[in-house]
């Protein structure tokens, strides 16, 4: 939905996030949807720094092609593969995804390896370079080992994603859906509402809220309060239907929303 200057400035800022993930992957997330990385309407200081870094790195393949061909190739490979999903060339509908950096990271590894070899030849003994590489590999392996349990199941990965990307409507909505599936509707209600506050027209959040209110209504013993909860469930189910019906790809989600509404009517 970005237009004008924001259409080009936002991918520039995203490059800063990409560089951070590749160089220091302390915080990882399965999702960076709206509004985890806000759109950039005007050129600010942080975006300017990202633009300068991007321009300097883009010049690397040309400046290093003779003195350091391996590093030049690595940087070129990074740009070639990252450009496809960077949103500079085409808008892909995903502002950032760690899965999209797997192939580009190979170019970064090649460039870094070439830099370490050159450093070892000019300034230190080969064993120093070997020790540095070993440390980097150990750190990367440790981070991988620590991250792997996050993928235990859907509930765990979306809980971690919601913690790492607390402004992502999709991460919050997915976590709410999994909480509801785990029979924890009170917790699901809080997360689904937060998701909807970020993106009021997000149909999945409306759909999850409709199911959550229905589950709460089924537990309620007070008839008047139960009717209020079912009224909220109906309102959100209808909102999901209206939003999904306008989307040609509504499909199963639209059918599910109708099913919720039908169950409430019954």
PDB file of C-alpha atoms in Angstrom:
ATOM      1  CA  UNK A   1       0.000   0.000   0.000  1.00  0.00           C
ATOM      2  CA  UNK A   2       2.994   2.336   0.071  1.00  0.00           C
ATOM      3  CA  UNK A   3       3.176   5.051  -2.554  1.00  0.00           C
ATOM      4  CA  UNK A   4       5.336   7.998  -3.525  1.00  0.00           C
ATOM      5  CA  UNK A   5       8.635   8.351  -1.682  1.00  0.00           C
ATOM      6  CA  UNK A   6       7.588   5.715   0.846  1.00  0.00           C
ATOM      7  CA  UNK A   7       7.589   3.111  -1.916  1.00  0.00           C
ATOM      8  CA  UNK A   8      11.392   3.457  -2.257  1.00  0.00           C
ATOM      9  CA  UNK A   9      12.436   4.699   1.177  1.00  0.00           C
ATOM     10  CA  UNK A  10      10.888   1.781   3.055  1.00  0.00           C
ATOM     11  CA  UNK A  11      12.997  -0.893   1.271  1.00  0.00           C
ATOM     12  CA  UNK A  12      16.057   1.233   2.056  1.00  0.00           C
ATOM     13  CA  UNK A  13      15.225   1.089   5.760  1.00  0.00           C
ATOM     14  CA  UNK A  14      14.516  -2.635   5.464  1.00  0.00           C
ATOM     15  CA  UNK A  15      18.092  -3.044   4.202  1.00  0.00           C
ATOM     16  CA  UNK A  16      19.223  -1.916   7.659  1.00  0.00           C
ATOM     17  CA  UNK A  17      17.170  -4.698   9.233  1.00  0.00           C
ATOM     18  CA  UNK A  18      18.620  -7.179   6.736  1.00  0.00           C
ATOM     19  CA  UNK A  19      22.176  -6.141   7.576  1.00  0.00           C
ATOM     20  CA  UNK A  20      21.422  -6.462  11.273  1.00  0.00           C
ATOM     21  CA  UNK A  21      19.999  -9.954  10.881  1.00  0.00           C
ATOM     22  CA  UNK A  22      22.945 -11.148   8.789  1.00  0.00           C
ATOM     23  CA  UNK A  23      25.642  -9.655  11.026  1.00  0.00           C
ATOM     24  CA  UNK A  24      24.101 -10.005  14.489  1.00  0.00           C
ATOM     25  CA  UNK A  25      21.013 -12.272  14.586  1.00  0.00           C
ATOM     26  CA  UNK A  26      20.205 -11.757  18.256  1.00  0.00           C
ATOM     27  CA  UNK A  27      16.433 -11.389  17.807  1.00  0.00           C
ATOM     28  CA  UNK A  28      14.764 -13.652  15.258  1.00  0.00           C
ATOM     29  CA  UNK A  29      11.116 -13.759  14.224  1.00  0.00           C
ATOM     30  CA  UNK A  30       8.997 -15.895  11.950  1.00  0.00           C
ATOM     31  CA  UNK A  31       7.053 -12.807  10.894  1.00  0.00           C
ATOM     32  CA  UNK A  32       7.616  -9.078  10.313  1.00  0.00           C
ATOM     33  CA  UNK A  33       4.179  -8.124   9.012  1.00  0.00           C
ATOM     34  CA  UNK A  34       2.475  -4.741   9.381  1.00  0.00           C
ATOM     35  CA  UNK A  35       3.266  -2.705  11.467  1.00  0.00           C
ATOM     36  CA  UNK A  36       6.454  -4.272  12.836  1.00  0.00           C
ATOM     37  CA  UNK A  37       8.520  -2.328  10.289  1.00  0.00           C
ATOM     38  CA  UNK A  38       6.690   0.982   9.766  1.00  0.00           C
ATOM     39  CA  UNK A  39       6.534   2.602   6.346  1.00  0.00           C
ATOM     40  CA  UNK A  40       9.045   5.432   5.905  1.00  0.00           C
ATOM     41  CA  UNK A  41       7.269   8.537   4.537  1.00  0.00           C
ATOM     42  CA  UNK A  42      10.279  10.896   4.403  1.00  0.00           C
ATOM     43  CA  UNK A  43      14.050  10.657   4.442  1.00  0.00           C
ATOM     44  CA  UNK A  44      15.205  10.684   8.060  1.00  0.00           C
ATOM     45  CA  UNK A  45      18.602  10.139   9.675  1.00  0.00           C
ATOM     46  CA  UNK A  46      18.351   6.363  10.050  1.00  0.00           C
ATOM     47  CA  UNK A  47      17.127   5.902   6.487  1.00  0.00           C
ATOM     48  CA  UNK A  48      19.919   8.157   5.201  1.00  0.00           C
ATOM     49  CA  UNK A  49      22.520   5.987   6.958  1.00  0.00           C
ATOM     50  CA  UNK A  50      20.940   2.886   5.432  1.00  0.00           C
ATOM     51  CA  UNK A  51      21.010   4.555   2.017  1.00  0.00           C
ATOM     52  CA  UNK A  52      24.716   5.419   2.361  1.00  0.00           C
ATOM     53  CA  UNK A  53      25.540   1.887   3.520  1.00  0.00           C
ATOM     54  CA  UNK A  54      23.516   0.417   0.670  1.00  0.00           C
ATOM     55  CA  UNK A  55      25.251   2.624  -1.889  1.00  0.00           C
ATOM     56  CA  UNK A  56      28.699   1.856  -0.501  1.00  0.00           C
ATOM     57  CA  UNK A  57      28.057  -1.870  -0.513  1.00  0.00           C
ATOM     58  CA  UNK A  58      26.619  -1.717  -4.018  1.00  0.00           C
ATOM     59  CA  UNK A  59      29.904  -0.188  -5.216  1.00  0.00           C
ATOM     60  CA  UNK A  60      31.865  -3.051  -3.645  1.00  0.00           C
ATOM     61  CA  UNK A  61      31.681  -5.529  -6.546  1.00  0.00           C
ATOM     62  CA  UNK A  62      33.152  -2.933  -8.927  1.00  0.00           C
ATOM     63  CA  UNK A  63      35.822  -1.599  -6.549  1.00  0.00           C
ATOM     64  CA  UNK A  64      36.974  -5.060  -5.440  1.00  0.00           C
ATOM     65  CA  UNK A  65      36.695  -7.016  -8.689  1.00  0.00           C
ATOM     66  CA  UNK A  66      40.475  -7.053  -9.261  1.00  0.00           C
ATOM     67  CA  UNK A  67      41.967  -6.788  -5.786  1.00  0.00           C
ATOM     68  CA  UNK A  68      39.514  -9.186  -4.107  1.00  0.00           C
ATOM     69  CA  UNK A  69      37.511 -11.095  -6.726  1.00  0.00           C
ATOM     70  CA  UNK A  70      36.013 -13.550  -4.214  1.00  0.00           C
ATOM     71  CA  UNK A  71      34.680 -10.745  -2.032  1.00  0.00           C
ATOM     72  CA  UNK A  72      33.420  -8.962  -5.128  1.00  0.00           C
ATOM     73  CA  UNK A  73      31.574 -12.085  -6.222  1.00  0.00           C
ATOM     74  CA  UNK A  74      30.071 -12.577  -2.753  1.00  0.00           C
ATOM     75  CA  UNK A  75      28.716  -9.032  -2.597  1.00  0.00           C
ATOM     76  CA  UNK A  76      27.399  -9.274  -6.147  1.00  0.00           C
ATOM     77  CA  UNK A  77      25.692 -12.596  -5.377  1.00  0.00           C
ATOM     78  CA  UNK A  78      24.049 -11.058  -2.294  1.00  0.00           C
ATOM     79  CA  UNK A  79      22.623  -8.165  -4.301  1.00  0.00           C
ATOM     80  CA  UNK A  80      21.556 -10.373  -7.194  1.00  0.00           C
ATOM     81  CA  UNK A  81      19.562 -12.748  -4.976  1.00  0.00           C
ATOM     82  CA  UNK A  82      18.312 -10.196  -2.448  1.00  0.00           C
ATOM     83  CA  UNK A  83      17.060  -7.820  -5.171  1.00  0.00           C
ATOM     84  CA  UNK A  84      14.355 -10.347  -6.087  1.00  0.00           C
ATOM     85  CA  UNK A  85      12.675  -9.995  -2.680  1.00  0.00           C
ATOM     86  CA  UNK A  86      13.870  -6.516  -1.647  1.00  0.00           C
ATOM     87  CA  UNK A  87      10.708  -4.736  -2.930  1.00  0.00           C
ATOM     88  CA  UNK A  88      12.923  -2.389  -4.952  1.00  0.00           C
ATOM     89  CA  UNK A  89      12.252  -4.112  -8.278  1.00  0.00           C
ATOM     90  CA  UNK A  90       8.809  -5.602  -7.638  1.00  0.00           C
ATOM     91  CA  UNK A  91       6.494  -5.452  -4.625  1.00  0.00           C
ATOM     92  CA  UNK A  92       6.142  -9.010  -3.327  1.00  0.00           C
ATOM     93  CA  UNK A  93       3.698  -8.368  -0.475  1.00  0.00           C
ATOM     94  CA  UNK A  94       6.212  -9.342   2.236  1.00  0.00           C
ATOM     95  CA  UNK A  95       8.221  -6.484   3.716  1.00  0.00           C
ATOM     96  CA  UNK A  96      10.853  -8.789   5.260  1.00  0.00           C
ATOM     97  CA  UNK A  97      11.269 -12.496   5.858  1.00  0.00           C
ATOM     98  CA  UNK A  98      14.242 -14.317   7.310  1.00  0.00           C
ATOM     99  CA  UNK A  99      13.492 -17.219   4.960  1.00  0.00           C
ATOM    100  CA  UNK A 100      14.139 -14.823   2.072  1.00  0.00           C
ATOM    101  CA  UNK A 101      17.705 -14.240   3.286  1.00  0.00           C
ATOM    102  CA  UNK A 102      18.928 -17.844   3.139  1.00  0.00           C
ATOM    103  CA  UNK A 103      20.299 -17.624  -0.411  1.00  0.00           C
ATOM    104  CA  UNK A 104      21.602 -14.034  -0.146  1.00  0.00           C
ATOM    105  CA  UNK A 105      23.418 -15.005   3.055  1.00  0.00           C
ATOM    106  CA  UNK A 106      25.620 -17.339   1.004  1.00  0.00           C
ATOM    107  CA  UNK A 107      27.058 -14.305  -0.759  1.00  0.00           C
ATOM    108  CA  UNK A 108      27.667 -12.603   2.589  1.00  0.00           C
ATOM    109  CA  UNK A 109      29.487 -15.693   3.869  1.00  0.00           C
ATOM    110  CA  UNK A 110      31.671 -15.780   0.753  1.00  0.00           C
ATOM    111  CA  UNK A 111      32.556 -12.086   1.069  1.00  0.00           C
ATOM    112  CA  UNK A 112      33.276 -12.448   4.788  1.00  0.00           C
ATOM    113  CA  UNK A 113      35.457 -15.511   4.205  1.00  0.00           C
ATOM    114  CA  UNK A 114      37.446 -13.641   1.547  1.00  0.00           C
ATOM    115  CA  UNK A 115      37.897 -10.699   3.930  1.00  0.00           C
ATOM    116  CA  UNK A 116      39.143 -12.980   6.718  1.00  0.00           C
ATOM    117  CA  UNK A 117      41.625 -14.700   4.387  1.00  0.00           C
ATOM    118  CA  UNK A 118      42.950 -11.313   3.237  1.00  0.00           C
ATOM    119  CA  UNK A 119      43.184 -10.159   6.849  1.00  0.00           C
ATOM    120  CA  UNK A 120      45.154 -13.251   7.804  1.00  0.00           C
ATOM    121  CA  UNK A 121      47.613 -12.824   4.962  1.00  0.00           C
ATOM    122  CA  UNK A 122      48.361  -9.192   5.676  1.00  0.00           C
ATOM    123  CA  UNK A 123      48.126  -8.675   9.417  1.00  0.00           C
ATOM    124  CA  UNK A 124      48.267 -11.906  11.410  1.00  0.00           C
ATOM    125  CA  UNK A 125      49.253 -15.564  11.434  1.00  0.00           C
ATOM    126  CA  UNK A 126      46.959 -18.116   9.748  1.00  0.00           C
ATOM    127  CA  UNK A 127      46.033 -19.666  13.098  1.00  0.00           C
ATOM    128  CA  UNK A 128      44.549 -16.354  14.226  1.00  0.00           C
ATOM    129  CA  UNK A 129      42.213 -16.355  11.230  1.00  0.00           C
ATOM    130  CA  UNK A 130      41.339 -19.989  11.900  1.00  0.00           C
ATOM    131  CA  UNK A 131      40.543 -19.176  15.515  1.00  0.00           C
ATOM    132  CA  UNK A 132      38.338 -16.255  14.462  1.00  0.00           C
ATOM    133  CA  UNK A 133      36.438 -18.425  11.991  1.00  0.00           C
ATOM    134  CA  UNK A 134      35.980 -21.077  14.691  1.00  0.00           C
ATOM    135  CA  UNK A 135      34.539 -18.479  17.055  1.00  0.00           C
ATOM    136  CA  UNK A 136      32.118 -17.217  14.406  1.00  0.00           C
ATOM    137  CA  UNK A 137      30.976 -20.747  13.588  1.00  0.00           C
ATOM    138  CA  UNK A 138      30.555 -21.553  17.273  1.00  0.00           C
ATOM    139  CA  UNK A 139      28.491 -18.404  17.851  1.00  0.00           C
ATOM    140  CA  UNK A 140      26.293 -19.169  14.844  1.00  0.00           C
ATOM    141  CA  UNK A 141      25.826 -22.784  15.922  1.00  0.00           C
ATOM    142  CA  UNK A 142      24.942 -21.686  19.460  1.00  0.00           C
ATOM    143  CA  UNK A 143      22.336 -19.235  18.157  1.00  0.00           C
ATOM    144  CA  UNK A 144      20.863 -21.943  15.935  1.00  0.00           C
ATOM    145  CA  UNK A 145      20.730 -24.403  18.842  1.00  0.00           C
ATOM    146  CA  UNK A 146      19.006 -21.808  21.017  1.00  0.00           C
ATOM    147  CA  UNK A 147      16.486 -20.951  18.285  1.00  0.00           C
ATOM    148  CA  UNK A 148      15.485 -24.503  17.319  1.00  0.00           C
ATOM    149  CA  UNK A 149      13.130 -25.123  20.306  1.00  0.00           C
ATOM    150  CA  UNK A 150      11.051 -22.124  19.187  1.00  0.00           C
ATOM    151  CA  UNK A 151       9.815 -24.301  16.300  1.00  0.00           C
ATOM    152  CA  UNK A 152       8.452 -27.035  18.585  1.00  0.00           C
ATOM    153  CA  UNK A 153       4.829 -26.398  17.549  1.00  0.00           C
ATOM    154  CA  UNK A 154       2.559 -23.642  16.238  1.00  0.00           C
ATOM    155  CA  UNK A 155       1.769 -22.279  19.688  1.00  0.00           C
ATOM    156  CA  UNK A 156       5.452 -21.940  20.570  1.00  0.00           C
ATOM    157  CA  UNK A 157       6.621 -20.359  17.325  1.00  0.00           C
ATOM    158  CA  UNK A 158       3.827 -17.778  17.290  1.00  0.00           C
ATOM    159  CA  UNK A 159       4.382 -16.995  20.974  1.00  0.00           C
ATOM    160  CA  UNK A 160       8.032 -16.310  20.155  1.00  0.00           C
ATOM    161  CA  UNK A 161       7.074 -14.342  17.037  1.00  0.00           C
ATOM    162  CA  UNK A 162       4.640 -12.184  19.016  1.00  0.00           C
ATOM    163  CA  UNK A 163       7.372 -11.471  21.562  1.00  0.00           C
ATOM    164  CA  UNK A 164       9.989 -10.652  18.911  1.00  0.00           C
ATOM    165  CA  UNK A 165       7.567  -8.721  16.658  1.00  0.00           C
ATOM    166  CA  UNK A 166       5.040  -7.161  19.051  1.00  0.00           C
ATOM    167  CA  UNK A 167       3.778  -4.755  16.358  1.00  0.00           C
ATOM    168  CA  UNK A 168       3.046  -7.461  13.785  1.00  0.00           C
ATOM    169  CA  UNK A 169      -0.716  -7.897  13.378  1.00  0.00           C
ATOM    170  CA  UNK A 170      -0.132 -11.304  11.818  1.00  0.00           C
ATOM    171  CA  UNK A 171       2.128 -12.631  14.593  1.00  0.00           C
ATOM    172  CA  UNK A 172      -0.295 -11.434  17.279  1.00  0.00           C
ATOM    173  CA  UNK A 173      -3.306 -12.783  15.390  1.00  0.00           C
ATOM    174  CA  UNK A 174      -1.705 -16.171  14.811  1.00  0.00           C
ATOM    175  CA  UNK A 175      -0.720 -16.439  18.471  1.00  0.00           C
ATOM    176  CA  UNK A 176      -4.293 -15.561  19.469  1.00  0.00           C
ATOM    177  CA  UNK A 177      -5.619 -18.269  17.146  1.00  0.00           C
ATOM    178  CA  UNK A 178      -3.302 -20.873  18.667  1.00  0.00           C
ATOM    179  CA  UNK A 179      -4.244 -19.809  22.199  1.00  0.00           C
ATOM    180  CA  UNK A 180      -7.901 -20.279  21.286  1.00  0.00           C
ATOM    181  CA  UNK A 181      -7.130 -23.715  19.847  1.00  0.00           C
ATOM    182  CA  UNK A 182      -5.467 -24.531  23.184  1.00  0.00           C
ATOM    183  CA  UNK A 183      -8.711 -23.610  25.014  1.00  0.00           C
ATOM    184  CA  UNK A 184      -7.345 -20.336  26.396  1.00  0.00           C
ATOM    185  CA  UNK A 185      -9.943 -17.854  25.070  1.00  0.00           C
ATOM    186  CA  UNK A 186      -9.306 -15.142  27.698  1.00  0.00           C
ATOM    187  CA  UNK A 187      -5.662 -14.853  26.609  1.00  0.00           C
ATOM    188  CA  UNK A 188      -6.643 -15.124  22.936  1.00  0.00           C
ATOM    189  CA  UNK A 189      -9.035 -12.193  23.346  1.00  0.00           C
ATOM    190  CA  UNK A 190      -6.234  -9.861  24.487  1.00  0.00           C
ATOM    191  CA  UNK A 191      -3.912 -10.796  21.603  1.00  0.00           C
ATOM    192  CA  UNK A 192      -6.623 -10.661  18.930  1.00  0.00           C
ATOM    193  CA  UNK A 193      -7.683  -7.200  20.097  1.00  0.00           C
ATOM    194  CA  UNK A 194      -4.072  -5.998  19.951  1.00  0.00           C
ATOM    195  CA  UNK A 195      -3.828  -7.364  16.409  1.00  0.00           C
ATOM    196  CA  UNK A 196      -6.984  -5.507  15.408  1.00  0.00           C
ATOM    197  CA  UNK A 197      -5.764  -2.260  16.983  1.00  0.00           C
ATOM    198  CA  UNK A 198      -2.744  -2.381  14.674  1.00  0.00           C
ATOM    199  CA  UNK A 199      -4.721  -3.326  11.559  1.00  0.00           C
ATOM    200  CA  UNK A 200      -8.480  -2.672  11.965  1.00  0.00           C
ATOM    201  CA  UNK A 201      -9.207  -4.247   8.563  1.00  0.00           C
ATOM    202  CA  UNK A 202      -7.320  -7.486   9.214  1.00  0.00           C
ATOM    203  CA  UNK A 203      -9.929 -10.213   8.558  1.00  0.00           C
ATOM    204  CA  UNK A 204      -8.106 -13.022  10.384  1.00  0.00           C
ATOM    205  CA  UNK A 205      -8.165 -11.019  13.616  1.00  0.00           C
ATOM    206  CA  UNK A 206     -11.924 -10.460  13.206  1.00  0.00           C
ATOM    207  CA  UNK A 207     -12.364 -14.173  12.538  1.00  0.00           C
ATOM    208  CA  UNK A 208     -10.376 -15.150  15.637  1.00  0.00           C
ATOM    209  CA  UNK A 209     -12.295 -12.646  17.753  1.00  0.00           C
ATOM    210  CA  UNK A 210     -15.606 -14.074  16.542  1.00  0.00           C
ATOM    211  CA  UNK A 211     -14.556 -17.573  17.624  1.00  0.00           C
ATOM    212  CA  UNK A 212     -13.142 -16.275  20.898  1.00  0.00           C
ATOM    213  CA  UNK A 213     -16.340 -14.454  21.838  1.00  0.00           C
ATOM    214  CA  UNK A 214     -18.339 -17.546  20.855  1.00  0.00           C
ATOM    215  CA  UNK A 215     -16.165 -19.725  23.125  1.00  0.00           C
ATOM    216  CA  UNK A 216     -16.574 -17.263  26.002  1.00  0.00           C
ATOM    217  CA  UNK A 217     -20.330 -17.149  25.423  1.00  0.00           C
ATOM    218  CA  UNK A 218     -20.548 -20.938  25.608  1.00  0.00           C
ATOM    219  CA  UNK A 219     -18.947 -20.773  29.073  1.00  0.00           C
ATOM    220  CA  UNK A 220     -21.105 -17.899  30.339  1.00  0.00           C
ATOM    221  CA  UNK A 221     -23.963 -18.716  32.705  1.00  0.00           C
ATOM    222  CA  UNK A 222     -25.517 -15.252  32.803  1.00  0.00           C
ATOM    223  CA  UNK A 223     -28.029 -15.179  29.875  1.00  0.00           C
ATOM    224  CA  UNK A 224     -27.771 -11.423  29.294  1.00  0.00           C
ATOM    225  CA  UNK A 225     -23.972 -11.460  29.277  1.00  0.00           C
ATOM    226  CA  UNK A 226     -24.007 -14.539  27.070  1.00  0.00           C
ATOM    227  CA  UNK A 227     -26.155 -12.666  24.546  1.00  0.00           C
ATOM    228  CA  UNK A 228     -23.723  -9.742  24.611  1.00  0.00           C
ATOM    229  CA  UNK A 229     -20.801 -12.053  23.908  1.00  0.00           C
ATOM    230  CA  UNK A 230     -22.642 -13.724  21.049  1.00  0.00           C
ATOM    231  CA  UNK A 231     -23.506 -10.296  19.692  1.00  0.00           C
ATOM    232  CA  UNK A 232     -19.787  -9.414  19.643  1.00  0.00           C
ATOM    233  CA  UNK A 233     -19.014 -12.744  17.990  1.00  0.00           C
ATOM    234  CA  UNK A 234     -21.631 -12.078  15.295  1.00  0.00           C
ATOM    235  CA  UNK A 235     -20.299  -8.567  14.678  1.00  0.00           C
ATOM    236  CA  UNK A 236     -16.726  -9.770  14.137  1.00  0.00           C
ATOM    237  CA  UNK A 237     -17.798 -12.750  12.015  1.00  0.00           C
ATOM    238  CA  UNK A 238     -19.748 -10.404   9.737  1.00  0.00           C
ATOM    239  CA  UNK A 239     -16.786  -8.009   9.573  1.00  0.00           C
ATOM    240  CA  UNK A 240     -14.531 -10.886   8.515  1.00  0.00           C
ATOM    241  CA  UNK A 241     -17.036 -11.919   5.840  1.00  0.00           C
ATOM    242  CA  UNK A 242     -17.298  -8.378   4.466  1.00  0.00           C
ATOM    243  CA  UNK A 243     -13.503  -7.999   4.268  1.00  0.00           C
ATOM    244  CA  UNK A 244     -12.847 -11.462   2.847  1.00  0.00           C
ATOM    245  CA  UNK A 245     -15.663 -11.209   0.300  1.00  0.00           C
ATOM    246  CA  UNK A 246     -13.885  -8.205  -1.209  1.00  0.00           C
ATOM    247  CA  UNK A 247     -10.759 -10.350  -1.634  1.00  0.00           C
ATOM    248  CA  UNK A 248     -10.841 -12.842  -4.483  1.00  0.00           C
ATOM    249  CA  UNK A 249      -8.510 -15.085  -2.492  1.00  0.00           C
ATOM    250  CA  UNK A 250     -10.817 -15.330   0.535  1.00  0.00           C
ATOM    251  CA  UNK A 251     -11.394 -19.038  -0.056  1.00  0.00           C
ATOM    252  CA  UNK A 252     -11.343 -21.245   3.005  1.00  0.00           C
ATOM    253  CA  UNK A 253     -11.126 -18.296   5.399  1.00  0.00           C
ATOM    254  CA  UNK A 254     -14.358 -16.874   3.981  1.00  0.00           C
ATOM    255  CA  UNK A 255     -16.077 -20.252   4.279  1.00  0.00           C
ATOM    256  CA  UNK A 256     -14.864 -20.514   7.873  1.00  0.00           C
ATOM    257  CA  UNK A 257     -16.248 -17.063   8.725  1.00  0.00           C
ATOM    258  CA  UNK A 258     -19.631 -18.017   7.256  1.00  0.00           C
ATOM    259  CA  UNK A 259     -19.537 -21.236   9.291  1.00  0.00           C
ATOM    260  CA  UNK A 260     -18.966 -19.264  12.499  1.00  0.00           C
ATOM    261  CA  UNK A 261     -21.840 -16.933  11.658  1.00  0.00           C
ATOM    262  CA  UNK A 262     -24.114 -19.867  10.854  1.00  0.00           C
ATOM    263  CA  UNK A 263     -23.211 -21.592  14.112  1.00  0.00           C
ATOM    264  CA  UNK A 264     -24.047 -18.448  16.047  1.00  0.00           C
ATOM    265  CA  UNK A 265     -27.394 -18.141  14.288  1.00  0.00           C
ATOM    266  CA  UNK A 266     -28.173 -21.759  15.112  1.00  0.00           C
TER     267      UNK A 266
END
